[in-house]
mmCIF file of C-alpha atoms and ligand atoms in Angstrom:
data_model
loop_
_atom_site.group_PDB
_atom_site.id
_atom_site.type_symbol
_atom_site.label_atom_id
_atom_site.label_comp_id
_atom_site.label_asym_id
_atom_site.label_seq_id
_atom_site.Cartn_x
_atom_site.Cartn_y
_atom_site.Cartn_z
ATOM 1 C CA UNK K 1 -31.866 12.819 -8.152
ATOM 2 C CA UNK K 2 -31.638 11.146 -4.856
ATOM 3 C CA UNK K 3 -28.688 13.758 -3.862
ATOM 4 C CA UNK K 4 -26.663 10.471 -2.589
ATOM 5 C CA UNK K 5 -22.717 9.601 -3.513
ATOM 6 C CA UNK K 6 -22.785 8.237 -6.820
ATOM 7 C CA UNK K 7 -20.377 4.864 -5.967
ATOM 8 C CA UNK K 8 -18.935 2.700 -9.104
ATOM 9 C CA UNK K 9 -17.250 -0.454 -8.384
ATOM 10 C CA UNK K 10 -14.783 -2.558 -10.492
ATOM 11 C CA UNK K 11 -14.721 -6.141 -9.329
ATOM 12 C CA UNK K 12 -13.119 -9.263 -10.987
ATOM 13 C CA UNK K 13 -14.364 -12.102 -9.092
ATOM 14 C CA UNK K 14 -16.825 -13.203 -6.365
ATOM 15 C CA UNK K 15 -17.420 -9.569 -5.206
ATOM 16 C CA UNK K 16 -18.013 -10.231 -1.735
ATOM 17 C CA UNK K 17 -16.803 -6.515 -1.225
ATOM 18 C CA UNK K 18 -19.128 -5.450 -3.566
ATOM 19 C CA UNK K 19 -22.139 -7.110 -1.847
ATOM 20 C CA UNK K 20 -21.023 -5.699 1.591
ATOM 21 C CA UNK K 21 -21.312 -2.308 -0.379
ATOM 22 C CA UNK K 22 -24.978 -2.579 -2.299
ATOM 23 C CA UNK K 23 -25.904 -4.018 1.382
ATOM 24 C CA UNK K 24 -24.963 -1.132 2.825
ATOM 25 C CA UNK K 25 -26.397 1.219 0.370
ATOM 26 C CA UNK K 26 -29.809 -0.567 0.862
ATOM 27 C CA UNK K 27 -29.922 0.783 4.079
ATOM 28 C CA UNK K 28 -32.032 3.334 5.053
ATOM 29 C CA UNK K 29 -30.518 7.023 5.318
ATOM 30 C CA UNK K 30 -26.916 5.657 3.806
ATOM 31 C CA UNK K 31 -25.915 8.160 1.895
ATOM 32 C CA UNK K 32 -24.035 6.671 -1.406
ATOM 33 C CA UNK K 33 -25.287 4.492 -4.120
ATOM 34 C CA UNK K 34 -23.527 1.987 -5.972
ATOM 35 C CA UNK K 35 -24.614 2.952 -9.980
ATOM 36 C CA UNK K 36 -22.850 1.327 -11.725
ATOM 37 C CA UNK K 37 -20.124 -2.090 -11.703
ATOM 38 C CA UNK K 38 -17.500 -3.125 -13.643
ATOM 39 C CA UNK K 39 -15.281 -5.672 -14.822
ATOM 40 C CA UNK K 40 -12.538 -6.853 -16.470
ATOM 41 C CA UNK K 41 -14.005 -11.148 -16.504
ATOM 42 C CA UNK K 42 -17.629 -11.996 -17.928
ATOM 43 C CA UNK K 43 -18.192 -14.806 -15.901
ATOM 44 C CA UNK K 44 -17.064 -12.807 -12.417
ATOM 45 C CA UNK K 45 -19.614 -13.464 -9.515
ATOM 46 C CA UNK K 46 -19.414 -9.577 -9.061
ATOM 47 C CA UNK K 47 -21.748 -8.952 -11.954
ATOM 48 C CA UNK K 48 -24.334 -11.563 -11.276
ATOM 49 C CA UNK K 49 -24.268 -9.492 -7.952
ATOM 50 C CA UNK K 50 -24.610 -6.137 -9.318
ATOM 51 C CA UNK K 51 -27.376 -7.446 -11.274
ATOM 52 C CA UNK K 52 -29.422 -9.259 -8.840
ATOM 53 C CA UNK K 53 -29.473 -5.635 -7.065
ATOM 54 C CA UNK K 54 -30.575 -4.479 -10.160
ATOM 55 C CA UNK K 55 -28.033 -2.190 -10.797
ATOM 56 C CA UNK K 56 -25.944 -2.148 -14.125
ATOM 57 C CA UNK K 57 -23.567 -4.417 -14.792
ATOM 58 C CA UNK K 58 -20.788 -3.883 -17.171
ATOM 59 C CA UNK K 59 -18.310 -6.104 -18.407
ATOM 60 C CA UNK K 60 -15.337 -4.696 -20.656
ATOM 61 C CA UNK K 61 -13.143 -7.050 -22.352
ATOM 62 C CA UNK K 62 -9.689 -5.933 -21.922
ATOM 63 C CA UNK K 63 -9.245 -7.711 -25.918
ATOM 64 C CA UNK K 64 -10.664 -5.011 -26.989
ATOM 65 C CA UNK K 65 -8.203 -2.484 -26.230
ATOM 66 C CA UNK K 66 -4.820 -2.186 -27.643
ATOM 67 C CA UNK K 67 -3.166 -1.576 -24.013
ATOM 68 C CA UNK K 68 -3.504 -0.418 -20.848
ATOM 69 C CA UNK K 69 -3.692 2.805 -21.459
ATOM 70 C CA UNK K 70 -6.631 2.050 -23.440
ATOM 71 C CA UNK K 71 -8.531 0.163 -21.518
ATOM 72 C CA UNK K 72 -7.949 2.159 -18.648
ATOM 73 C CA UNK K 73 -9.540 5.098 -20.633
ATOM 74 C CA UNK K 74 -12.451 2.675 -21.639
ATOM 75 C CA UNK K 75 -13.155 2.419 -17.929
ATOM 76 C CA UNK K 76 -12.979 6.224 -17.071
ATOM 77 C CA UNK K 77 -15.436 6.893 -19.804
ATOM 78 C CA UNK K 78 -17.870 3.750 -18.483
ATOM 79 C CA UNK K 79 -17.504 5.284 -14.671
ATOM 80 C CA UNK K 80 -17.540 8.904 -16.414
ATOM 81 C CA UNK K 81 -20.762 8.005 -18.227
ATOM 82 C CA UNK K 82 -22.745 6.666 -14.926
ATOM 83 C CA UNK K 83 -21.772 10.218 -13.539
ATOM 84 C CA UNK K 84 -19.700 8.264 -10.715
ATOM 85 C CA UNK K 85 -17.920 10.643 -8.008
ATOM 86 C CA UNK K 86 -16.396 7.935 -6.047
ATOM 87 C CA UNK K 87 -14.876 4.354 -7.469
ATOM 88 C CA UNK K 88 -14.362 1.320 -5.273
ATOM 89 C CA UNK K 89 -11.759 -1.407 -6.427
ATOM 90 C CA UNK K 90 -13.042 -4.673 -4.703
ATOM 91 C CA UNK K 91 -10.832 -7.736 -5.840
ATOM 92 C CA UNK K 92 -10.148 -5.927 -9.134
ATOM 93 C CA UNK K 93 -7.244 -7.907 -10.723
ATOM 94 C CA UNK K 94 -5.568 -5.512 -13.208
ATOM 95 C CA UNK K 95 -3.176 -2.899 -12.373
ATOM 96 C CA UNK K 96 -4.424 0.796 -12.817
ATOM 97 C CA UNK K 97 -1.962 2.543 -15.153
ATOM 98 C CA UNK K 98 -0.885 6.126 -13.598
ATOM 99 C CA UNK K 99 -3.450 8.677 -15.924
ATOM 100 C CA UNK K 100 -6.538 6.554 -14.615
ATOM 101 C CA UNK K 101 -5.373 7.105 -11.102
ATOM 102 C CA UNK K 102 -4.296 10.516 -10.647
ATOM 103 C CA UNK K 103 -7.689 11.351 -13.089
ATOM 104 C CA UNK K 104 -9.803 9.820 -9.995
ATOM 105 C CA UNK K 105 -7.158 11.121 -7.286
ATOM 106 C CA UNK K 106 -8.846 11.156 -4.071
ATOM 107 C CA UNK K 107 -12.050 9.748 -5.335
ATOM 108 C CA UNK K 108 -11.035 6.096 -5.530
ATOM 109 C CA UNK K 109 -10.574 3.321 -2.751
ATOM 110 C CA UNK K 110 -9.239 -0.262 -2.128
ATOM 111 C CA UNK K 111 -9.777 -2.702 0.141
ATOM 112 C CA UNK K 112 -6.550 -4.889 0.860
ATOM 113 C CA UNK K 113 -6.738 -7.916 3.561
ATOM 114 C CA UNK K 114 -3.758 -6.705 5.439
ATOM 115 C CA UNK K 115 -2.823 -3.952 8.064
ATOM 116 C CA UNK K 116 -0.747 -2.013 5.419
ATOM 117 C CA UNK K 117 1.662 -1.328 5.151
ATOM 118 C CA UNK K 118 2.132 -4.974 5.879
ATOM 119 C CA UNK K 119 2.334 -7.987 2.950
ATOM 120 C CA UNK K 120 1.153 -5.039 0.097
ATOM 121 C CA UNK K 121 0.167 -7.060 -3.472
ATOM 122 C CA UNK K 122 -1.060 -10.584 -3.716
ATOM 123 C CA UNK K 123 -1.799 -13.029 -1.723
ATOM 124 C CA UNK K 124 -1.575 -11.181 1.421
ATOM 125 C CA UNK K 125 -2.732 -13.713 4.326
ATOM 126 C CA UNK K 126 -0.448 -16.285 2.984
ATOM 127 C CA UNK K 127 2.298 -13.568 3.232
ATOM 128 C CA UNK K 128 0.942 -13.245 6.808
ATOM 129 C CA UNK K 129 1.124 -16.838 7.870
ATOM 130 C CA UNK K 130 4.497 -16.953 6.394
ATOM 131 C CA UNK K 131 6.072 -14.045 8.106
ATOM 132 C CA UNK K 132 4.486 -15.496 11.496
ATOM 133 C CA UNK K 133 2.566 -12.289 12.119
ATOM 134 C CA UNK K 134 0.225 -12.618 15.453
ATOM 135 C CA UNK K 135 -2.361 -9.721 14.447
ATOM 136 C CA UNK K 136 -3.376 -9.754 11.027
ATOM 137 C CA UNK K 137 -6.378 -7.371 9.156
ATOM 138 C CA UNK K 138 -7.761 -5.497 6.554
ATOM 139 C CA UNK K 139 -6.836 -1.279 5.210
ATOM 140 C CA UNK K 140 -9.068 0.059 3.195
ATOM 141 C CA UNK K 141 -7.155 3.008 1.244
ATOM 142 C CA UNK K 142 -7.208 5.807 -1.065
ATOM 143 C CA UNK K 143 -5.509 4.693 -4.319
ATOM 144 C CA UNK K 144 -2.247 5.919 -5.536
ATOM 145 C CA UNK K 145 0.111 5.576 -8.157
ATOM 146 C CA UNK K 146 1.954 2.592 -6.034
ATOM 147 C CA UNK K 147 0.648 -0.856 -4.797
ATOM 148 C CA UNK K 148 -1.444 -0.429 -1.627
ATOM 149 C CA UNK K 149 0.732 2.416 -0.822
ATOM 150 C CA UNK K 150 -2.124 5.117 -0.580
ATOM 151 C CA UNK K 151 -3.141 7.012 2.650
ATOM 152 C CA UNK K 152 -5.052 4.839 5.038
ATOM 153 C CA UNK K 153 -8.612 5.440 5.870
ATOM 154 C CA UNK K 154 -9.488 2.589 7.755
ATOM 155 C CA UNK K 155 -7.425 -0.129 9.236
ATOM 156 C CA UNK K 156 -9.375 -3.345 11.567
ATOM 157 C CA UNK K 157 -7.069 -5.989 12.959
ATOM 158 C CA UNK K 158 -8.068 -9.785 13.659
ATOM 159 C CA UNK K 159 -6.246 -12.323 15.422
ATOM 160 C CA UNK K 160 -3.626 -14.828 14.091
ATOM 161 C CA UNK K 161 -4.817 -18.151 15.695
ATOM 162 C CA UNK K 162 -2.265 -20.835 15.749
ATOM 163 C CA UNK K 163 -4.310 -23.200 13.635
ATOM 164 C CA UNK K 164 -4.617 -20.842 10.939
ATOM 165 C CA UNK K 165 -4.920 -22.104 7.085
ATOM 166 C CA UNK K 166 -4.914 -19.644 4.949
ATOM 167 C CA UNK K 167 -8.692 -19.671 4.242
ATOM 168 C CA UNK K 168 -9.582 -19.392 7.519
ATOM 169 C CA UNK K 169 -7.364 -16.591 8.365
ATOM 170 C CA UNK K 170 -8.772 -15.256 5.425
ATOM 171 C CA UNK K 171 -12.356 -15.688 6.799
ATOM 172 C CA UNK K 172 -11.651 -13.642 9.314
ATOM 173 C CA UNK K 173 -10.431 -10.813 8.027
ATOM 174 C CA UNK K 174 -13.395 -10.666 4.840
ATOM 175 C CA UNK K 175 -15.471 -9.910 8.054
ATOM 176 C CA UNK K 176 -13.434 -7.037 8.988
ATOM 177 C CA UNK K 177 -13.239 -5.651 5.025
ATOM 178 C CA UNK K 178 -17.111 -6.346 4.806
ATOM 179 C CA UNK K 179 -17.676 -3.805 7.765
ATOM 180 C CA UNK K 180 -15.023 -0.785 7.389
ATOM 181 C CA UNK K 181 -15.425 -0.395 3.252
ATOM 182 C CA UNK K 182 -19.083 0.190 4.009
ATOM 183 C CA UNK K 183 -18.017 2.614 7.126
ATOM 184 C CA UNK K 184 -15.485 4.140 4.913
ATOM 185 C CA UNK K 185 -17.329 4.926 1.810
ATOM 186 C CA UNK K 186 -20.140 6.526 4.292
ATOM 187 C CA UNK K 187 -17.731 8.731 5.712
ATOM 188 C CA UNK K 188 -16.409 9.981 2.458
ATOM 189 C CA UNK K 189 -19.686 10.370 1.255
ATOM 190 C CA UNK K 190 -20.870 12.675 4.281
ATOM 191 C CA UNK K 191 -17.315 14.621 3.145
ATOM 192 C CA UNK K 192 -15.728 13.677 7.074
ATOM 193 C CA UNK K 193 -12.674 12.425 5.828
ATOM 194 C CA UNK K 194 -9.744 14.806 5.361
ATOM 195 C CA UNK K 195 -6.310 13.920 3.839
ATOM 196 C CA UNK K 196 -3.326 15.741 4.777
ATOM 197 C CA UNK K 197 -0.534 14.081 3.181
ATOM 198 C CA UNK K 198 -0.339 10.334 4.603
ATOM 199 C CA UNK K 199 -2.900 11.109 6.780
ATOM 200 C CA UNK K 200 -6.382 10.529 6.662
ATOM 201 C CA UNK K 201 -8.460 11.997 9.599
ATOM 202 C CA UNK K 202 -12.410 11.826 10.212
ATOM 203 C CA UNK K 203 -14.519 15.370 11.064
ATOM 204 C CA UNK K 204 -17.069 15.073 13.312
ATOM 205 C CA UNK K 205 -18.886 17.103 11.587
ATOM 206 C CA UNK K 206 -19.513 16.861 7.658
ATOM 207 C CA UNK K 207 -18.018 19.189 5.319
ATOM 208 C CA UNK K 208 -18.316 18.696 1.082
ATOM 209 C CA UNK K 209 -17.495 15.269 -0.431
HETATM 210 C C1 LIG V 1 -10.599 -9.244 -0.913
HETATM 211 O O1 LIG V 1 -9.881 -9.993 0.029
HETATM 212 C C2 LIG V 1 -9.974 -7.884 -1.079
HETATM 213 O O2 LIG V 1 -9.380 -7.410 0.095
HETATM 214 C C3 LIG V 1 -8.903 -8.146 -2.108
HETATM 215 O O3 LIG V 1 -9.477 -9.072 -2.988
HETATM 216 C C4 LIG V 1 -10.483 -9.813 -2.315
HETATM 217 C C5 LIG V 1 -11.746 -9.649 -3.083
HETATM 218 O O4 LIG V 1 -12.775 -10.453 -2.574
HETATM 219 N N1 LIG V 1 -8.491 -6.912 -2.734
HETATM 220 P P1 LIG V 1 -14.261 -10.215 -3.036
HETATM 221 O O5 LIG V 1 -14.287 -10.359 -4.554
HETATM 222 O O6 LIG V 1 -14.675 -8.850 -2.597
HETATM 223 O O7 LIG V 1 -15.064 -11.294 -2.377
#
């Protein structure tokens, strides 16, 4: 055992996220591992990733379950199985039904390319353009029963540039998600971050993950 966070991450397309994260882990002295990904598409980017990093890639059809309910317990088993302690949604397109997320309470993360609570759900830079924002960004958050409505870990703000599309505005922000997922999954996995209610603070020093 290499006594590091075991990390699972479900992904359903190009898994940018996800590489950020098995980057990150391939660093010396970081102290999770990704062990295992998942998703919900065959053909998603995300598990040519995962298995170009030679770690295992799992797709599960959601056909093959009756409903969400089973699916979702399909998935806790697959993450159960890999012995994961901490799950990372990264562009993971199906809604969690509420036993998967209060069974992984406090041990599973988002990324969302907004400053939440800001433009929560899809397609949240167009929703930023549109609104006329000036400061856009990216939260990554614990997960809870609502949509991007869990306790904030991590929050990194970019500029709204009047020439904006929204792929470039996008662009911008991936940098920011690339660089505080990584940060926040570290900091979980040295047990500094501490949720109190809505609030997530960071110990200086580490305590148990
Ligand atoms: C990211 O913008 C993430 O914030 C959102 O979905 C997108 C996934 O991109 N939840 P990628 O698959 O990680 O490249």
């Amino acid at each position: 055992m290499s006594g590091r966070l075991r990390v699972g991450v479900l992904a359903s397309g190009r898994g940018s996220n996800l590489q950020a994260l098995l980057d990150a882990c391939r660093q010396p002295g970081f102290p999770a591992e990704v062990v295992v990904v998942v998703s919900d598409r065959e053909a998603a980017p995300a598990l040519a990733r995962a298995a170009a990093a030679g770690v295992p890639a799992v797709f599960l059809n959601p056909k093959d379950h009756a409903d969400r309910a089973g699916y979702d317990a399909a998935l806790l088993g697959c993450l159960a199985g890999h012995g994961v302690e901490l799950t990372c949604l990264a562009g993971f397109m199906r809604i969690l039904g509420p036993a998967f997320v209060r069974a992984l309470s406090g041990r599973l993360m988002n990324v969302h390319p907004s400053l939440l609570p800001a433009f929560p759900g899809l397609a949240a830079q167009r929703q930023a353009l549109e609104h006329g924002v000036k400061v856009a960004g990216a939260t990554v958050h614990f997960v809870d029963e609502g949509v991007d409505t869990g306790p904030i870990i991590a929050q990194s703000g970019v500029p709204v540039l009047d020439g904006d599309s929204e792929a470039s505005l996008a662009a911008r922000i991936l940098v920011e998600e690339h660089r505080i997922y990584p940060e926040a999954v570290r900091l979980f996995a040295l047990g500094r971050l501490r949720v109190a209610g809505r609030r997530v603070t960071i110990d200086t020093e580490g305590g148990s993950p």
